[in-house]
CSV table of C-alpha atoms and ligand atoms in Angstrom, one decimal:
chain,number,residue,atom,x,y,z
Q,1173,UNK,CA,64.6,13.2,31.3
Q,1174,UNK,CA,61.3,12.2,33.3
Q,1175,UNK,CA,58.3,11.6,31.3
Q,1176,UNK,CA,54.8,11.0,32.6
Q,1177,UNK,CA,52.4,9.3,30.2
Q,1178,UNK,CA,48.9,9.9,31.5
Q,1179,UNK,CA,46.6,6.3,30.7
Q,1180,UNK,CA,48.1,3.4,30.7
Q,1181,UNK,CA,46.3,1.1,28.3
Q,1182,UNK,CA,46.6,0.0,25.0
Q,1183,UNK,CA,48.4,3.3,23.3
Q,1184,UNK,CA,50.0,4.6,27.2
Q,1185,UNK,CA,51.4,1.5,27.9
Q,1186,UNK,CA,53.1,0.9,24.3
Q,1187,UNK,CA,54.8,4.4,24.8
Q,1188,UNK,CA,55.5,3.5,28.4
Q,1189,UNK,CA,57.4,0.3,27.6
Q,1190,UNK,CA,59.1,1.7,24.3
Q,1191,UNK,CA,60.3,5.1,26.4
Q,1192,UNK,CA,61.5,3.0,29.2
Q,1193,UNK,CA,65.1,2.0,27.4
Q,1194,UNK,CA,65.5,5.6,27.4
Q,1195,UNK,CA,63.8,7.6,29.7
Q,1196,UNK,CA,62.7,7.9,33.4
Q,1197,UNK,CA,58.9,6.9,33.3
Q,1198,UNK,CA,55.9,8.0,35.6
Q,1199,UNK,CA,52.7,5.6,34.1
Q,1200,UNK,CA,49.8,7.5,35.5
Q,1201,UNK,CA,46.2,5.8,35.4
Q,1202,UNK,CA,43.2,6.3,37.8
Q,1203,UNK,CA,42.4,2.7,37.9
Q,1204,UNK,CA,44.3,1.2,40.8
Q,1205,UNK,CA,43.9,-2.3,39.7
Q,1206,UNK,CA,46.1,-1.5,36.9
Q,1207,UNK,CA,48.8,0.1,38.6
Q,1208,UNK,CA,49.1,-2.6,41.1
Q,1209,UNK,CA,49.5,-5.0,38.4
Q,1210,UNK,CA,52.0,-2.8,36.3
Q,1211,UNK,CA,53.9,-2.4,39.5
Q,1212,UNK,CA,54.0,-5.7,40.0
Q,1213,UNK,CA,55.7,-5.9,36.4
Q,1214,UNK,CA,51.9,-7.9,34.5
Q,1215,UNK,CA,51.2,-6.2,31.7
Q,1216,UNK,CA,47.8,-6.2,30.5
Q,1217,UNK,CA,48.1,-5.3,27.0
Q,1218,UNK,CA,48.8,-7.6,24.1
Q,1219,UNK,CA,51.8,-7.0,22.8
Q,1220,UNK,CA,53.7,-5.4,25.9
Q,1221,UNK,CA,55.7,-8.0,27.2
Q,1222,UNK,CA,56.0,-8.0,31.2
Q,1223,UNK,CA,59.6,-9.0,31.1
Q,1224,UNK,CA,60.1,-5.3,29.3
Q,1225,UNK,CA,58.1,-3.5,32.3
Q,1226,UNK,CA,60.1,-5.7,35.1
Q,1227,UNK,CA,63.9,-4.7,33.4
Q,1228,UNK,CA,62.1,-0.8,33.3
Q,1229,UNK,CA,61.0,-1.1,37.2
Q,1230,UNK,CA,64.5,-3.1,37.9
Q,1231,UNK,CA,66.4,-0.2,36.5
Q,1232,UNK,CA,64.3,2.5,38.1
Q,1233,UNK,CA,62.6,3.5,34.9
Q,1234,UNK,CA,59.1,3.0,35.3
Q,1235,UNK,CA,56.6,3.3,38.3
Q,1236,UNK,CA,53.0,3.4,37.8
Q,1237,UNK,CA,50.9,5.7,39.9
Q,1238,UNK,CA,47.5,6.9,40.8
Q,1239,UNK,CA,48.8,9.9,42.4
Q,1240,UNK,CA,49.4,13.5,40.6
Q,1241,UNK,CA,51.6,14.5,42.8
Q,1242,UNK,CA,54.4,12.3,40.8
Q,1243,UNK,CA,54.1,13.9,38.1
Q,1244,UNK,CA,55.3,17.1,39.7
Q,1245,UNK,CA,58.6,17.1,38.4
Q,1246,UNK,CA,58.6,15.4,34.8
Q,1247,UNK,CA,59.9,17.1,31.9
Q,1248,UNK,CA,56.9,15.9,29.3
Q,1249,UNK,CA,53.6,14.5,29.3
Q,1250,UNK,CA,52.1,12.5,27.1
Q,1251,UNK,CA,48.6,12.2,27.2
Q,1252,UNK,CA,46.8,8.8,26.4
Q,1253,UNK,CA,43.2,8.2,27.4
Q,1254,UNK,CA,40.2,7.4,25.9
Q,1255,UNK,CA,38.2,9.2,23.3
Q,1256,UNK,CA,35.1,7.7,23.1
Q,1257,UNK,CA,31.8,8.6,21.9
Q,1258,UNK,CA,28.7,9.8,24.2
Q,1259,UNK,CA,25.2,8.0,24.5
Q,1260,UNK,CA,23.9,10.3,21.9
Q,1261,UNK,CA,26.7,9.5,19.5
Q,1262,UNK,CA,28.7,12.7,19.9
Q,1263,UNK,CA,33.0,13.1,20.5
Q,1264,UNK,CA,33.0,12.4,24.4
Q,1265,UNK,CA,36.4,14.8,25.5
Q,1266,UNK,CA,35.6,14.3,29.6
Q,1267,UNK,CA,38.8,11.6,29.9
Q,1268,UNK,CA,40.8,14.5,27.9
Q,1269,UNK,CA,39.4,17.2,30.2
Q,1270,UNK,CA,40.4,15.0,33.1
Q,1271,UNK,CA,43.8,14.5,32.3
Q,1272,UNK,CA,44.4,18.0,31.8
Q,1273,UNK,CA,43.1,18.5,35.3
Q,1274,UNK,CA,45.7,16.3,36.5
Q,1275,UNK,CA,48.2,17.5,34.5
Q,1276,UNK,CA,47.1,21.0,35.4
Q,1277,UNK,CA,46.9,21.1,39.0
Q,1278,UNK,CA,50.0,18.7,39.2
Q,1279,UNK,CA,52.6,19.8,37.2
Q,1280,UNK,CA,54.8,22.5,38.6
Q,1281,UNK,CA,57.2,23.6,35.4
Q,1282,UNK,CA,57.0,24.1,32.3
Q,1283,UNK,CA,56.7,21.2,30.1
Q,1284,UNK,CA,56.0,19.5,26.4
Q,1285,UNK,CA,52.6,18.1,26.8
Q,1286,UNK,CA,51.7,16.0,23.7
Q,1287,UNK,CA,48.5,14.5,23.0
Q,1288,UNK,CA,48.5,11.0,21.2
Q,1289,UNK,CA,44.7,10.7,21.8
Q,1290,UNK,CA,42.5,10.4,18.6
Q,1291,UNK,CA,40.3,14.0,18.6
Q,1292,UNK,CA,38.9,16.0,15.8
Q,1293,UNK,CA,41.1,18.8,14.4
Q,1294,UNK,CA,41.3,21.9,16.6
Q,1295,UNK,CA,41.4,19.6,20.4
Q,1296,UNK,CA,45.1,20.7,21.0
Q,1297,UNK,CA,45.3,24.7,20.4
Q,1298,UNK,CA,41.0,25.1,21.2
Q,1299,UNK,CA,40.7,22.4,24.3
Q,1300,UNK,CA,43.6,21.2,25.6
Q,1301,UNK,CA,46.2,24.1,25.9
Q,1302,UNK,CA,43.2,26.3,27.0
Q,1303,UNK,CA,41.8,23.4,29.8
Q,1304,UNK,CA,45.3,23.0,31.2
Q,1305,UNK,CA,46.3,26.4,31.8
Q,1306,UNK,CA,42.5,26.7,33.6
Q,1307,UNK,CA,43.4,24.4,36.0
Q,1308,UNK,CA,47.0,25.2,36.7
Q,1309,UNK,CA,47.3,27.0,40.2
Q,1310,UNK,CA,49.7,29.1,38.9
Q,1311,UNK,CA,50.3,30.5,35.4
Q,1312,UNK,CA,53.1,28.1,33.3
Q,1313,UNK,CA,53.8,28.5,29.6
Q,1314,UNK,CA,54.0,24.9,28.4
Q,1315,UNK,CA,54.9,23.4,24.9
Q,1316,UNK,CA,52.1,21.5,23.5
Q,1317,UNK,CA,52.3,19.2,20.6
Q,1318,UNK,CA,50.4,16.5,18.7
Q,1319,UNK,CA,51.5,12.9,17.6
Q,1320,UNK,CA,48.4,10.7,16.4
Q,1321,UNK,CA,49.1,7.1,17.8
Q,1322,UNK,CA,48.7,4.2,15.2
Q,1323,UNK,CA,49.5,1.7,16.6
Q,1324,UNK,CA,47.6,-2.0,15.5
Q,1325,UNK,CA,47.7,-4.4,18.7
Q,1326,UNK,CA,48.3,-7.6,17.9
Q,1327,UNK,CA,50.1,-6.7,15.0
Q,1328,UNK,CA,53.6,-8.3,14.4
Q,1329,UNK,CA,55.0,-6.7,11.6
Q,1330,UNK,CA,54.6,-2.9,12.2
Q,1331,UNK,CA,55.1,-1.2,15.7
Q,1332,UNK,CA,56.3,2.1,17.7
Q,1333,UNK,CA,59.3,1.5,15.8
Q,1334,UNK,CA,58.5,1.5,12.0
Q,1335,UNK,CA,55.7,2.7,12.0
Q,1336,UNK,CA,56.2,6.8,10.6
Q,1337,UNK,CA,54.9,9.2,13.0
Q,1338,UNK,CA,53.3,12.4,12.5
Q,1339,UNK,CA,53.2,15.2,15.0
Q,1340,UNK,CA,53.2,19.1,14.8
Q,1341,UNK,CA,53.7,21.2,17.6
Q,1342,UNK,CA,51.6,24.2,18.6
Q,1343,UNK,CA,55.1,26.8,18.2
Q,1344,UNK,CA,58.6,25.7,16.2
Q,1345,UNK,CA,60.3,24.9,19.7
Q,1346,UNK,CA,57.4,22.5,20.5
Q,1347,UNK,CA,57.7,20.7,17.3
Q,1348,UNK,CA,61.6,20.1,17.7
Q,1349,UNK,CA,61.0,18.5,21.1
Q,1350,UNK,CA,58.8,16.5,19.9
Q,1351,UNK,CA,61.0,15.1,17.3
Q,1352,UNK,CA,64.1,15.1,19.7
Q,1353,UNK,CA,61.0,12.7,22.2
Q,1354,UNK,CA,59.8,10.3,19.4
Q,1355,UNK,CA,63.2,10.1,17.4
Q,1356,UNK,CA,64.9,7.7,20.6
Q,1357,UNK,CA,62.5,5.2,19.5
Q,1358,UNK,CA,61.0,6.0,16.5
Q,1359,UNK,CA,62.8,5.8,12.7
Q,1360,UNK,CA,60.5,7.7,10.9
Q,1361,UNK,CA,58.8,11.0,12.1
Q,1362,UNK,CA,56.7,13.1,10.0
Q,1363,UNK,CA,56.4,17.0,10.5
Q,1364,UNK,CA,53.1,18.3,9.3
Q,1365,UNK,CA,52.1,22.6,9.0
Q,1366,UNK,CA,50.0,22.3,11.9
Q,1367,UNK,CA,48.5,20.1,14.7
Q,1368,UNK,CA,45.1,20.3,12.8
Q,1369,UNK,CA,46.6,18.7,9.7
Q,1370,UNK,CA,48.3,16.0,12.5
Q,1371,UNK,CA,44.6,15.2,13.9
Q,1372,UNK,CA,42.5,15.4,10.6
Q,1373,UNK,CA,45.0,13.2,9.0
Q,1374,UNK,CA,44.4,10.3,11.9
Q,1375,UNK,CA,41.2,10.2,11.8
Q,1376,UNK,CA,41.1,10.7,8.2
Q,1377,UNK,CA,43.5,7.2,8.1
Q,1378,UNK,CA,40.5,5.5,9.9
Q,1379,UNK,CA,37.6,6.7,7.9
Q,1380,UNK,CA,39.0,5.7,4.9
Q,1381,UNK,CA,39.0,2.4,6.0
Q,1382,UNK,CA,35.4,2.4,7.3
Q,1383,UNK,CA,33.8,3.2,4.2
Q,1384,UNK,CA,36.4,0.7,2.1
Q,1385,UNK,CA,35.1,-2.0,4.7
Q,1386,UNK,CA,31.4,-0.9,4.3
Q,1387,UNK,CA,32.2,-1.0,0.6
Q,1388,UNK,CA,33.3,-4.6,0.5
Q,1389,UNK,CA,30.1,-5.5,3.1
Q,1390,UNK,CA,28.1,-4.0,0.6
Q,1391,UNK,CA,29.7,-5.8,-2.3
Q,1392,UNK,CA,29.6,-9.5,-0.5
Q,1393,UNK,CA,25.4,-9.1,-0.3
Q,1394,UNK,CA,25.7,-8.1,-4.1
Q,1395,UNK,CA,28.4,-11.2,-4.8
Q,1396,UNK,CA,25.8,-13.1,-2.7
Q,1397,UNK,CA,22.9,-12.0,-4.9
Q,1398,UNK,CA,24.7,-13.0,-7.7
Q,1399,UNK,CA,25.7,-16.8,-6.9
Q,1400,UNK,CA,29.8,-16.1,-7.1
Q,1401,UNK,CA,32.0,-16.0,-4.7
Q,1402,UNK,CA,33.1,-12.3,-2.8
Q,1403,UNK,CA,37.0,-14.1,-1.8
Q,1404,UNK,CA,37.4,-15.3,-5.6
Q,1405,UNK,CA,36.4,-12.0,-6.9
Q,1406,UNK,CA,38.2,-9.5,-4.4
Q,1407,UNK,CA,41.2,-12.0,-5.2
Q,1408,UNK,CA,40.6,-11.2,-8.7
Q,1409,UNK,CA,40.7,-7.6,-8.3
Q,1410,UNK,CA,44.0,-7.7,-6.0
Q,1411,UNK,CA,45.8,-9.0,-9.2
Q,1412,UNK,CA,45.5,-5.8,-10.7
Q,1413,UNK,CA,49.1,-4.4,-9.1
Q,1414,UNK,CA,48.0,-0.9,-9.0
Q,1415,UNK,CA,45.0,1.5,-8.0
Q,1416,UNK,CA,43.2,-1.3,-6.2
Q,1417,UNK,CA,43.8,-2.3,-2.3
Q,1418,UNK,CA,41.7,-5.4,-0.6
Q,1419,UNK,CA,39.8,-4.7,1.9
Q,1420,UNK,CA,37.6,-8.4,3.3
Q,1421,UNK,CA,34.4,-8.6,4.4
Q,1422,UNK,CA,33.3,-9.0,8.3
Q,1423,UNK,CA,29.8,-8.9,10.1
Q,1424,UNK,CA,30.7,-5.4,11.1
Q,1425,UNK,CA,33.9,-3.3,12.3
Q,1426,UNK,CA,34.3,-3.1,16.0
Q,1427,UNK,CA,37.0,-1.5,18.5
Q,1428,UNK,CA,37.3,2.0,19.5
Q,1429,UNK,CA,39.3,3.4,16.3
Q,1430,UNK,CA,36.9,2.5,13.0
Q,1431,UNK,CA,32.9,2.7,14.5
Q,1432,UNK,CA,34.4,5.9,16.6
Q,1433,UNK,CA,36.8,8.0,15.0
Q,1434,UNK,CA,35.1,8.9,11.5
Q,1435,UNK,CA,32.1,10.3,13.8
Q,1436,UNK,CA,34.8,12.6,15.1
Q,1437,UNK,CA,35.2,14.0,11.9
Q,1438,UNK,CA,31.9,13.7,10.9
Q,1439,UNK,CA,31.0,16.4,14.0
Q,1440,UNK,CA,33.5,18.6,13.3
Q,1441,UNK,CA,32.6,18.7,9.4
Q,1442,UNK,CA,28.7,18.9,10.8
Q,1443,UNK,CA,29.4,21.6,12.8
Q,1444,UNK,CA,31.4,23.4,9.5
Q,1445,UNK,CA,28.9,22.8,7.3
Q,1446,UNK,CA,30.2,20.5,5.6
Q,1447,UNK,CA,29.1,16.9,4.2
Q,1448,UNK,CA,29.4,14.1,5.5
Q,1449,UNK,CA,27.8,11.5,3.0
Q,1450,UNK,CA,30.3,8.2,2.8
Q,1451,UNK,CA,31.2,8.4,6.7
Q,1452,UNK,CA,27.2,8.5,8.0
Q,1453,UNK,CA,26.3,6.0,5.5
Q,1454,UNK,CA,29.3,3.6,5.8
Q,1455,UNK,CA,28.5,3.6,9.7
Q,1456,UNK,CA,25.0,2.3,8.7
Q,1457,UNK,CA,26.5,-0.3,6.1
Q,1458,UNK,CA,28.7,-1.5,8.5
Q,1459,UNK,CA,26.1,-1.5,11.5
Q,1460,UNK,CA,23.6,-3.3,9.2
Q,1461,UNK,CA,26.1,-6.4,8.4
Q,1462,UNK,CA,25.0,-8.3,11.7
Q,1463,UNK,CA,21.5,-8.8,10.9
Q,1464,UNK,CA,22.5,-9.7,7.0
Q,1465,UNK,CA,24.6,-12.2,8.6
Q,1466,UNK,CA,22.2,-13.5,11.1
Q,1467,UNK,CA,19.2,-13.8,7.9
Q,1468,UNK,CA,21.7,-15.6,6.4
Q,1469,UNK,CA,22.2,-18.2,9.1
Q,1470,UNK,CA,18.2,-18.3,9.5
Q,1471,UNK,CA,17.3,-18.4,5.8
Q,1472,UNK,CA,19.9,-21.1,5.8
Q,1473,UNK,CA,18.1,-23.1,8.5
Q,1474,UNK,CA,14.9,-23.4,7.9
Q,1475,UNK,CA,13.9,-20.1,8.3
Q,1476,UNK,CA,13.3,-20.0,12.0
Q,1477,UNK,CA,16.0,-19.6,15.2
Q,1478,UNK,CA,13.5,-20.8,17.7
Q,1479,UNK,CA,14.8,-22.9,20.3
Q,1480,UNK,CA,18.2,-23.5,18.5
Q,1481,UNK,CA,21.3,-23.3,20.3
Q,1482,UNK,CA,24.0,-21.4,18.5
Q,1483,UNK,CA,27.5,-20.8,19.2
Q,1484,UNK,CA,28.8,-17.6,18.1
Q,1485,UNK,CA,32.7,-17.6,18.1
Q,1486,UNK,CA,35.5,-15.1,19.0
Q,1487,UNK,CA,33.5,-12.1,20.7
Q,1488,UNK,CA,36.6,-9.7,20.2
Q,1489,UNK,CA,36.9,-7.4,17.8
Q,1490,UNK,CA,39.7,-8.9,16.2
Q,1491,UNK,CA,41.9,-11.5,16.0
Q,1492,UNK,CA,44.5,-11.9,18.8
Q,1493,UNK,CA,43.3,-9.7,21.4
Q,1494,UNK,CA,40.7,-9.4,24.2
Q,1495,UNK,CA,39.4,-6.2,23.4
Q,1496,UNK,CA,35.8,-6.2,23.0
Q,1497,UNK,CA,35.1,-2.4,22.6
Q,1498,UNK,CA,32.3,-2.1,19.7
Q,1499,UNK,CA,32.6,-5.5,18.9
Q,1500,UNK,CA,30.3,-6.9,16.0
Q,1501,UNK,CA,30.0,-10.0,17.8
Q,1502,UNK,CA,27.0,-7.4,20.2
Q,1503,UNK,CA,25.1,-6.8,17.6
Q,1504,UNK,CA,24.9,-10.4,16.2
Q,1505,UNK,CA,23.9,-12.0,19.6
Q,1506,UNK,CA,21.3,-9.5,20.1
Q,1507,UNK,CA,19.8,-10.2,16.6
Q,1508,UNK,CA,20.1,-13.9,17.3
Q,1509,UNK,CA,18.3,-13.8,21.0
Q,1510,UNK,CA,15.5,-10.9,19.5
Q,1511,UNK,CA,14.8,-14.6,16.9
Q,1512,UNK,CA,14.4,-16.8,19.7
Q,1513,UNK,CA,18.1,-18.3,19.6
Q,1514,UNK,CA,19.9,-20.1,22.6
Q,1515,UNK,CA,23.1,-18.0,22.3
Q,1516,UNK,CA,26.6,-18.6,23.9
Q,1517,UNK,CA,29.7,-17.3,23.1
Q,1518,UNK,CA,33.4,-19.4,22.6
Q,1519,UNK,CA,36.1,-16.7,23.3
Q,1520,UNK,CA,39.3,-18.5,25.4
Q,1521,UNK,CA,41.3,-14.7,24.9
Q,1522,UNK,CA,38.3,-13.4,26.0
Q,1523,UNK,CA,37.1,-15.7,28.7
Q,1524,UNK,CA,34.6,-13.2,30.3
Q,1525,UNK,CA,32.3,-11.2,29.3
Q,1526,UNK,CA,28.9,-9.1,30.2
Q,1527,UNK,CA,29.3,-11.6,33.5
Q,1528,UNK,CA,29.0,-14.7,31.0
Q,1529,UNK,CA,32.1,-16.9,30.5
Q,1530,UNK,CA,33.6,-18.6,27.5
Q,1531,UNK,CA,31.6,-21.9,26.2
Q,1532,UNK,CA,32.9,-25.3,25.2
Q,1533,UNK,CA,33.4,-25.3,21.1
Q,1534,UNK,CA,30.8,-28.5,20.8
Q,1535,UNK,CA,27.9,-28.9,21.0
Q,1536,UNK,CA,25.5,-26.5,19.2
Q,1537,UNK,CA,23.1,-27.0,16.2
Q,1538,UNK,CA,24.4,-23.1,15.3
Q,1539,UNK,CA,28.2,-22.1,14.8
Q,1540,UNK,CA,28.5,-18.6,13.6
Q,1541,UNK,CA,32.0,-17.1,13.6
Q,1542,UNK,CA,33.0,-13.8,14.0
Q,1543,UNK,CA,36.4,-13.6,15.1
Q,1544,UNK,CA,39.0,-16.3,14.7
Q,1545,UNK,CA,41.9,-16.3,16.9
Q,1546,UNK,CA,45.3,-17.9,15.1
Q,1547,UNK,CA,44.6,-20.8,18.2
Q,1548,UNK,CA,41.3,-21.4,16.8
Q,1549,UNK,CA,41.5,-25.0,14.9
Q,1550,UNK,CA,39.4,-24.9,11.5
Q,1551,UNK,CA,38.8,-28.2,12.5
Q,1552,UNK,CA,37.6,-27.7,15.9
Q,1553,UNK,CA,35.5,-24.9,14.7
Q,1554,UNK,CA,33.8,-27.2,12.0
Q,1555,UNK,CA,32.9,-29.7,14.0
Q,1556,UNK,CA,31.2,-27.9,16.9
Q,1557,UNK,CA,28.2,-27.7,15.1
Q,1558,UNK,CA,26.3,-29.6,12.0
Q,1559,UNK,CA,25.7,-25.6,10.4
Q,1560,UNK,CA,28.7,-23.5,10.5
Q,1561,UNK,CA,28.8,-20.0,9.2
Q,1562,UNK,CA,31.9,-18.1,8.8
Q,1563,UNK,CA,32.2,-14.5,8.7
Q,1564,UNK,CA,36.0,-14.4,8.5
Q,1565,UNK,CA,36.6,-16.3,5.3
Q,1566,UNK,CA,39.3,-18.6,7.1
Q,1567,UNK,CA,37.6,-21.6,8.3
Q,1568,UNK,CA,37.2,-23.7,5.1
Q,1569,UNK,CA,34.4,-25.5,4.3
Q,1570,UNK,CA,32.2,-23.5,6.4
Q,1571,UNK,CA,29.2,-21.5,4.9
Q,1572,UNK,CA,29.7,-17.7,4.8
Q,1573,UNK,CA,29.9,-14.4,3.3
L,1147,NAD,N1,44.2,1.1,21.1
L,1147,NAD,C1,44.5,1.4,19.9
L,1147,NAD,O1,44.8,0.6,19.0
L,1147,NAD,C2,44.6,2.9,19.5
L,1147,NAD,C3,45.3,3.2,18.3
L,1147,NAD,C4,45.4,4.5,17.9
L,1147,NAD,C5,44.9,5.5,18.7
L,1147,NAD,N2,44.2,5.2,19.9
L,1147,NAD,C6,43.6,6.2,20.7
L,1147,NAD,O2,44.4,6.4,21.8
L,1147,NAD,C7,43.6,6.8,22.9
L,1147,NAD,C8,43.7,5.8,24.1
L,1147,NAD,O3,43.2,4.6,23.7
L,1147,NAD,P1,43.6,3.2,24.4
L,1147,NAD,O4,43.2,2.2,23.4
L,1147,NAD,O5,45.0,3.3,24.9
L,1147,NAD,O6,42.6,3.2,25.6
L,1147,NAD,P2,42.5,2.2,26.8
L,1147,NAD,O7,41.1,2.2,27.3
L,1147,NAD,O8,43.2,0.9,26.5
L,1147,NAD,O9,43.4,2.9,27.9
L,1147,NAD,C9,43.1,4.1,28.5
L,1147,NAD,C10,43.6,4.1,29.9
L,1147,NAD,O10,43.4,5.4,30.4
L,1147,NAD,C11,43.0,5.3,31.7
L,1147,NAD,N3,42.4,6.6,32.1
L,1147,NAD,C12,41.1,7.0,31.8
L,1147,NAD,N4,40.9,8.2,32.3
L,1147,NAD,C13,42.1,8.6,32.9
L,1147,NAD,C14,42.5,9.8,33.5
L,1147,NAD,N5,41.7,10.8,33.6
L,1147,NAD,N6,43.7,9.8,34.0
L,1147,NAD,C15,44.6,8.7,33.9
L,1147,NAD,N7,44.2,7.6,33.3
L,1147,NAD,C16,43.0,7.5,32.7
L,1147,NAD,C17,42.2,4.1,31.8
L,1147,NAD,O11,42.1,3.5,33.1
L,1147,NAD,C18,42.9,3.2,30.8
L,1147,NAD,O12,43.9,2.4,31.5
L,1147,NAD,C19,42.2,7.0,22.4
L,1147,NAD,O13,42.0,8.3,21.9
L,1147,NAD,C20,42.2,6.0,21.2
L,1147,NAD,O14,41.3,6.4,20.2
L,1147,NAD,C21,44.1,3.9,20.3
């Protein structure tokens, strides 16, 4: 079986590389950098290992390409671009509507497309099945399906293989496809009623955690208020062995999953009339935690940033990764430079960003941390500057939430 999986970045690639040990793979991306290097068997995604793409392209199972016309003759598509949101806040589907052009004017039989893109319930049966035949040049009857993607780069302990899918095709013969697709390298796959219940349920996973994580950012200003400590009492809580789950407190969530998804939702529900209380105001919780944490660091210091140079450290999202999508560490340098703070950054995974390069850990009056990479010494950190303040709650005797 052929099988073209259209994006080839964090969630395309990790389907790419899994799908390989079984299947014949077209990776098809519009940015030729990336093909090039995928060609050349480099991954750029944490977690796909470039040894795994050069045994595929050895073997003649994977070929990354910029061109439709190799996708011509696969047997499924999986579809695996970006869902962002617009300038005004709003689900952006134009990298969706794209691939379905490509898929559309490219493929030339009938196929199992299924979308592993994060969307709002109703994007495979209203907008992608409708946008595909649109652009076909010829009427084909394809299968479509849905399979939210979960996966957590960086993370060790769960992957494409334990992790449970879910996925619901549009008709019966759809669905068993899919299941026959995901079950060569998946152990546990979850049939749900419908693709709406498939989509609703991913970006139902994420929203829940957006308003627990606003929760706890809210309850570490009240802990604050209070003179004890948020770790000791969220530890506290966690003994309690049921009806209680930790979440830990951050200056803000960042990547393209948490700030992004629950607005999905919160559209669709907007546009059914529906509330959408927690999600609006755990986004504002959440947004508001970088200038908490930066009047923290000035109340801390004299009440006044003028003229001092602070470091702000790890500028991605998260630990382990050089994603910087939506990053809290944005928010927190603008609120510093707006206070008249000399700001770099210290980000080695990083190493570039916004045309400014990583910084030397030494050297500032300022240390705030954002993100700690596993590499990241506690001890380098501390002693980089005489004030350090920790937003992660792992760099021990530090100041911080
Ligand atoms: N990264 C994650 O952890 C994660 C987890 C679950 C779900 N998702 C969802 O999966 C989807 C993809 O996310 P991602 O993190 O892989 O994005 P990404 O930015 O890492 O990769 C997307 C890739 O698609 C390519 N692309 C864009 N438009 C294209 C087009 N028209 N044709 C072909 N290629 C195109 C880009 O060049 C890029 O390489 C999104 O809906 C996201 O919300 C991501």
């Amino acid at each position: 079986m052929k099988v073209a999986i259209i994006g080839q970045g964090y969630v395309g690639l990790t389907i790419s590389a899994f799908a390989g040990e079984f299947f014949d793979v077209v990776g098809f991306d519009n940015n030729q950098k990336i093909v090039s290097q995928l060609n050349s068997g480099i991954s750029h995604i944490e977690g796909v290992e470039g040894l795994v793409l050069q045994k595929w392209i050895k073997a003649g199972r994977f070929k990354a390409t910029t061109s439709g016309s190799d996708i011509a003759d696969v047997d499924l598509v999986v579809i695996a671009v970006p869902t962002p949101l617009s300038k005004d806040r709003q689900p952006d589907l134009t990298y969706i509507d794209a691939a379905c052009k490509t898929i559309g004017e490219n493929v030339k039989k009938s196929v199992l497309v299924i979308n592993e893109s994060t969307s709002f319930p109703g994007t495979l049966r209203k907008y992608i099945k409708p946008a595909i035949e649109k652009y076909s040049v010829s009427l084909i009857e394809h299968l479509y399906a849905i399979s939210p993607e979960r996966v957590d780069p960086g993370r060790r302990d769960y992957n494409q293989k334990n992790t449970p899918r879910l996925y619901a095709g549009l008709t019966a013969e759809a669905s068993e496809k899919t299941r026959e697709f995901y079950s060569r390298f998946c152990d546990e796959l979850v049939e749900v009623s419908s693709p709406e219940v498939a989509e609703a349920a991913k970006l139902f996973e994420n929203t829940f955690r957006q308003v627990n994580i606003a929760l706890v950012n809210e309850f570490a200003q009240i802990a604050n208020a209070l003179g004890i400590s948020v770790y000791e009492t969220l530890d506290a809580a966690n003994t309690k062995p049921y009806g209680f789950m930790k979440f830990t407190p951050s200056a803000g969530v960042g990547g393209h999953c948490i700030p992004v998804d629950p607005t999905y939702l919160a559209a669709v529900a907007e546009e059914h009339g529906a509330p959408t209380t927690f999600i609006r105001r755990a986004n504002d919780v959440n947004l508001a935690m970088s200038k908490y944490v930066v009047d923290r660091v000035q109340a801390d210091n004299g009440e006044s940033l003028q003229g001092k140079s602070v470091l702000v450290v790890g500028v991605a999202y998260k630990p382990n990764v050089a994603d910087v999508r939506e990053t809290a560490a944005e928010l927190v340098i603008e609120h510093l430079r707006s206070r008249g703070a000399v700001v770099s950054w210290h980000d080695d995974v990083v190493g570039t960003w916004h045309g400014e390069t990583s910084s030397p850990l030494s050297g500032a009056d300022i240390t705030v941390v954002i993100t700690k990479h596993d590499a990241l010494g506690e001890r380098d950190i501390l002693s980089s500057a005489p004030y350090v303040f920790d937003t992660t709650g792992k760099v021990a005797g530090a100041k911080g939430l």
